[in-house]
Short mmCIF file of C-alpha atoms in Angstrom, two decimals:
data_model
loop_
_atom_site.label_atom_id
_atom_site.label_comp_id
_atom_site.label_asym_id
_atom_site.label_seq_id
_atom_site.Cartn_x
_atom_site.Cartn_y
_atom_site.Cartn_z
CA UNK A 219 -0.02 0.09 0.05
CA UNK A 220 1.26 3.38 -0.96
CA UNK A 221 1.32 6.50 1.25
CA UNK A 222 1.31 8.81 -1.78
CA UNK A 223 -1.82 11.19 -2.24
CA UNK A 224 -2.08 12.53 -5.64
CA UNK A 225 -3.94 15.57 -7.11
CA UNK A 226 -4.76 15.35 -10.82
CA UNK A 227 -5.76 18.89 -12.20
CA UNK A 228 -7.98 18.82 -15.35
CA UNK A 229 -9.17 21.92 -17.41
CA UNK A 230 -9.31 23.79 -20.45
CA UNK A 231 -6.38 26.05 -21.56
CA UNK A 232 -6.00 29.01 -18.93
CA UNK A 233 -8.54 27.63 -16.44
CA UNK A 234 -5.72 27.96 -13.85
CA UNK A 235 -3.97 24.67 -13.61
CA UNK A 236 -0.54 26.16 -13.82
CA UNK A 237 -1.10 28.75 -11.25
CA UNK A 238 -2.90 26.29 -8.84
CA UNK A 239 -0.06 23.81 -9.39
CA UNK A 240 2.61 26.41 -8.40
CA UNK A 241 0.37 27.29 -5.25
CA UNK A 242 0.40 23.86 -3.98
CA UNK A 243 3.54 24.21 -1.83
CA UNK A 244 4.42 20.85 -0.24
CA UNK A 245 3.57 18.93 -3.49
CA UNK A 246 6.02 17.44 -5.89
CA UNK A 247 4.82 18.53 -9.37
CA UNK A 248 4.46 16.79 -12.73
CA UNK A 249 2.95 18.48 -15.75
CA UNK A 250 1.79 16.69 -18.99
CA UNK A 251 3.15 19.66 -21.00
CA UNK A 252 6.72 19.10 -19.80
CA UNK A 253 6.41 15.32 -20.48
CA UNK A 254 5.14 15.85 -23.78
CA UNK A 255 7.57 18.51 -24.93
CA UNK A 256 10.49 15.99 -23.93
CA UNK A 257 9.02 13.90 -26.63
CA UNK A 258 8.09 16.37 -29.24
CA UNK A 259 9.30 20.11 -28.84
CA UNK A 260 6.27 21.79 -30.44
CA UNK A 261 3.24 19.48 -29.97
CA UNK A 262 -0.17 19.75 -31.41
CA UNK A 263 -3.57 18.49 -30.19
CA UNK A 264 -3.41 15.31 -32.07
CA UNK A 265 0.16 14.59 -30.60
CA UNK A 266 -1.58 14.63 -27.16
CA UNK A 267 -4.20 12.21 -28.38
CA UNK A 268 -1.66 9.87 -30.31
CA UNK A 269 0.70 9.85 -27.37
CA UNK A 270 -1.59 9.54 -24.40
CA UNK A 271 -0.55 6.08 -23.32
CA UNK A 272 3.12 6.98 -23.46
CA UNK A 273 2.40 10.14 -21.55
CA UNK A 274 0.56 8.13 -18.78
CA UNK A 275 3.34 5.55 -18.88
CA UNK A 276 5.93 8.27 -17.92
CA UNK A 277 3.54 9.84 -15.41
CA UNK A 278 3.14 6.39 -13.70
CA UNK A 279 7.00 5.75 -13.84
CA UNK A 280 7.89 9.06 -12.46
CA UNK A 281 5.28 8.54 -9.65
CA UNK A 282 6.74 5.12 -8.65
CA UNK A 283 10.12 6.75 -8.52
CA UNK A 284 9.30 9.65 -6.29
CA UNK A 285 9.63 9.67 -2.52
CA UNK A 286 7.27 12.52 -1.92
CA UNK A 287 4.08 11.68 -0.30
CA UNK A 288 2.13 14.60 -1.88
CA UNK A 289 1.90 15.05 -5.76
CA UNK A 290 0.09 17.22 -8.11
CA UNK A 291 -0.14 16.37 -11.74
CA UNK A 292 -1.31 19.09 -14.14
CA UNK A 293 -3.20 16.73 -16.72
CA UNK A 294 -4.74 19.48 -19.10
CA UNK A 295 -7.86 18.43 -21.20
CA UNK A 296 -6.17 16.56 -24.03
CA UNK A 297 -5.29 13.02 -22.76
CA UNK A 298 -7.68 10.45 -24.05
CA UNK A 299 -10.12 9.05 -21.53
CA UNK A 300 -8.83 5.43 -21.87
CA UNK A 301 -5.21 6.62 -20.92
CA UNK A 302 -6.72 8.45 -17.95
CA UNK A 303 -8.54 5.30 -16.99
CA UNK A 304 -5.19 3.46 -17.29
CA UNK A 305 -3.42 5.73 -14.95
CA UNK A 306 -6.27 5.81 -12.44
CA UNK A 307 -6.08 1.77 -12.59
CA UNK A 308 -2.23 1.88 -12.06
CA UNK A 309 -2.55 4.14 -9.02
CA UNK A 310 -5.35 2.24 -7.52
CA UNK A 311 -3.43 -1.17 -7.89
CA UNK A 312 -0.59 0.31 -5.90
CA UNK A 313 -2.78 1.93 -3.44
CA UNK A 314 -2.18 5.58 -4.39
CA UNK A 315 -4.91 7.93 -3.14
CA UNK A 316 -6.03 10.30 -5.70
CA UNK A 317 -8.41 13.12 -6.49
CA UNK A 318 -9.47 14.52 -10.02
CA UNK A 319 -10.18 18.17 -9.88
CA UNK A 320 -11.54 20.05 -12.88
CA UNK A 321 -10.82 23.73 -12.84
CA UNK A 322 -13.22 25.86 -14.86
CA UNK A 323 -14.21 29.58 -15.82
CA UNK A 324 -16.61 30.93 -18.12
CA UNK A 325 -15.65 30.95 -21.79
CA UNK A 326 -15.21 34.74 -21.90
CA UNK A 327 -12.85 34.68 -19.05
CA UNK A 328 -10.78 31.84 -20.56
CA UNK A 329 -10.48 33.70 -23.97
CA UNK A 330 -9.27 36.75 -22.05
CA UNK A 331 -6.70 34.85 -20.10
CA UNK A 332 -5.60 32.95 -23.52
CA UNK A 333 -5.16 36.17 -25.23
CA UNK A 334 -3.15 37.52 -22.40
CA UNK A 335 -0.96 34.27 -22.24
CA UNK A 336 -0.39 34.43 -25.89
CA UNK A 337 0.71 38.15 -25.72
CA UNK A 338 3.11 36.95 -22.85
CA UNK A 339 4.47 34.30 -25.06
CA UNK A 340 5.01 36.59 -27.94
CA UNK A 341 6.72 38.88 -25.70
CA UNK A 342 9.25 36.34 -24.51
CA UNK A 343 7.70 36.47 -21.09
CA UNK A 344 6.34 32.89 -21.06
CA UNK A 345 7.36 29.52 -22.12
CA UNK A 346 3.89 28.12 -22.19
CA UNK A 347 2.42 26.22 -24.89
CA UNK A 348 0.48 28.99 -27.35
CA UNK A 349 -3.20 28.28 -27.82
CA UNK A 350 -3.92 29.48 -31.44
CA UNK A 351 -7.15 31.35 -32.57
CA UNK A 352 -9.56 32.53 -33.60
CA UNK A 353 -11.57 29.74 -32.03
CA UNK A 354 -9.53 29.31 -28.85
CA UNK A 355 -11.70 26.95 -27.06
CA UNK A 356 -14.01 24.91 -29.48
CA UNK A 357 -11.73 22.32 -30.52
CA UNK A 358 -10.40 21.80 -26.98
CA UNK A 359 -13.91 21.71 -25.50
CA UNK A 360 -14.98 18.88 -27.91
CA UNK A 361 -12.08 16.82 -26.95
CA UNK A 362 -12.57 17.39 -23.49
CA UNK A 363 -16.25 16.55 -23.41
CA UNK A 364 -15.05 13.02 -24.20
CA UNK A 365 -11.70 13.05 -22.29
CA UNK A 366 -12.87 13.96 -18.71
CA UNK A 367 -12.34 11.45 -15.80
CA UNK A 368 -15.32 9.81 -14.83
CA UNK A 369 -15.49 11.19 -11.44
CA UNK A 370 -14.24 14.62 -10.61
CA UNK A 371 -14.97 17.73 -8.52
CA UNK A 372 -15.37 21.19 -10.27
CA UNK A 373 -13.91 24.38 -9.07
CA UNK A 374 -14.65 27.64 -10.81
CA UNK A 375 -11.44 29.67 -10.79
CA UNK A 376 -13.07 32.96 -11.90
CA UNK A 377 -12.35 35.59 -9.36
CA UNK A 378 -10.33 33.43 -7.12
CA UNK A 379 -6.58 33.32 -6.33
CA UNK A 380 -4.61 30.28 -6.87
CA UNK A 381 -4.25 30.14 -2.99
CA UNK A 382 -8.06 30.43 -2.76
CA UNK A 383 -8.53 27.62 -5.23
CA UNK A 384 -6.09 25.39 -3.21
CA UNK A 385 -7.95 26.29 0.03
CA UNK A 386 -11.33 25.28 -1.61
CA UNK A 387 -9.62 21.94 -2.90
CA UNK A 388 -8.53 21.34 0.74
CA UNK A 389 -11.85 22.01 2.15
CA UNK A 390 -13.59 19.60 -0.37
CA UNK A 391 -11.01 16.97 0.40
CA UNK A 392 -11.87 17.06 3.94
CA UNK A 393 -15.56 16.75 3.27
CA UNK A 394 -16.24 20.31 4.43
CA UNK A 395 -18.42 22.95 2.59
CA UNK A 396 -16.14 25.52 0.73
CA UNK A 397 -14.96 28.36 2.71
CA UNK A 398 -16.93 31.73 2.38
#
């Protein structure tokens, strides 16, 4: 039986996954973007779909090699559901406690954040993966509607700081109502 506790963060581009990941002090961090860019320097949507099982295999190997008890994994929205179920099965098999958290915000808010992130990338201020427009969300939403984990808790990040989201995540994990 493992003593690891894993939080898997899912969500559309700019839903707050990276910011929440950074705010989760005391957790070791794994990101799907770092894994895929180690395989393909400039991945596209189809690459996440095609390489889902390989990405999940690398996540599982990384988890098994970690000594840290608390881990947060930024999963994104493009890993196929079959690969997600495989990862959940591997964690369950070795007794890793995990929680699926879906971060969300209204489309208008996400588009505003995407445009701000793309401007930062163009200015050389960010090394994030660019989300091309003009339909920033449509293709991601279509895929994510089929790629969501079966069981998850949703947290709307609009108007919340990353530390507020982490506080909500912790309250919900403890079975309490969200803090006011």
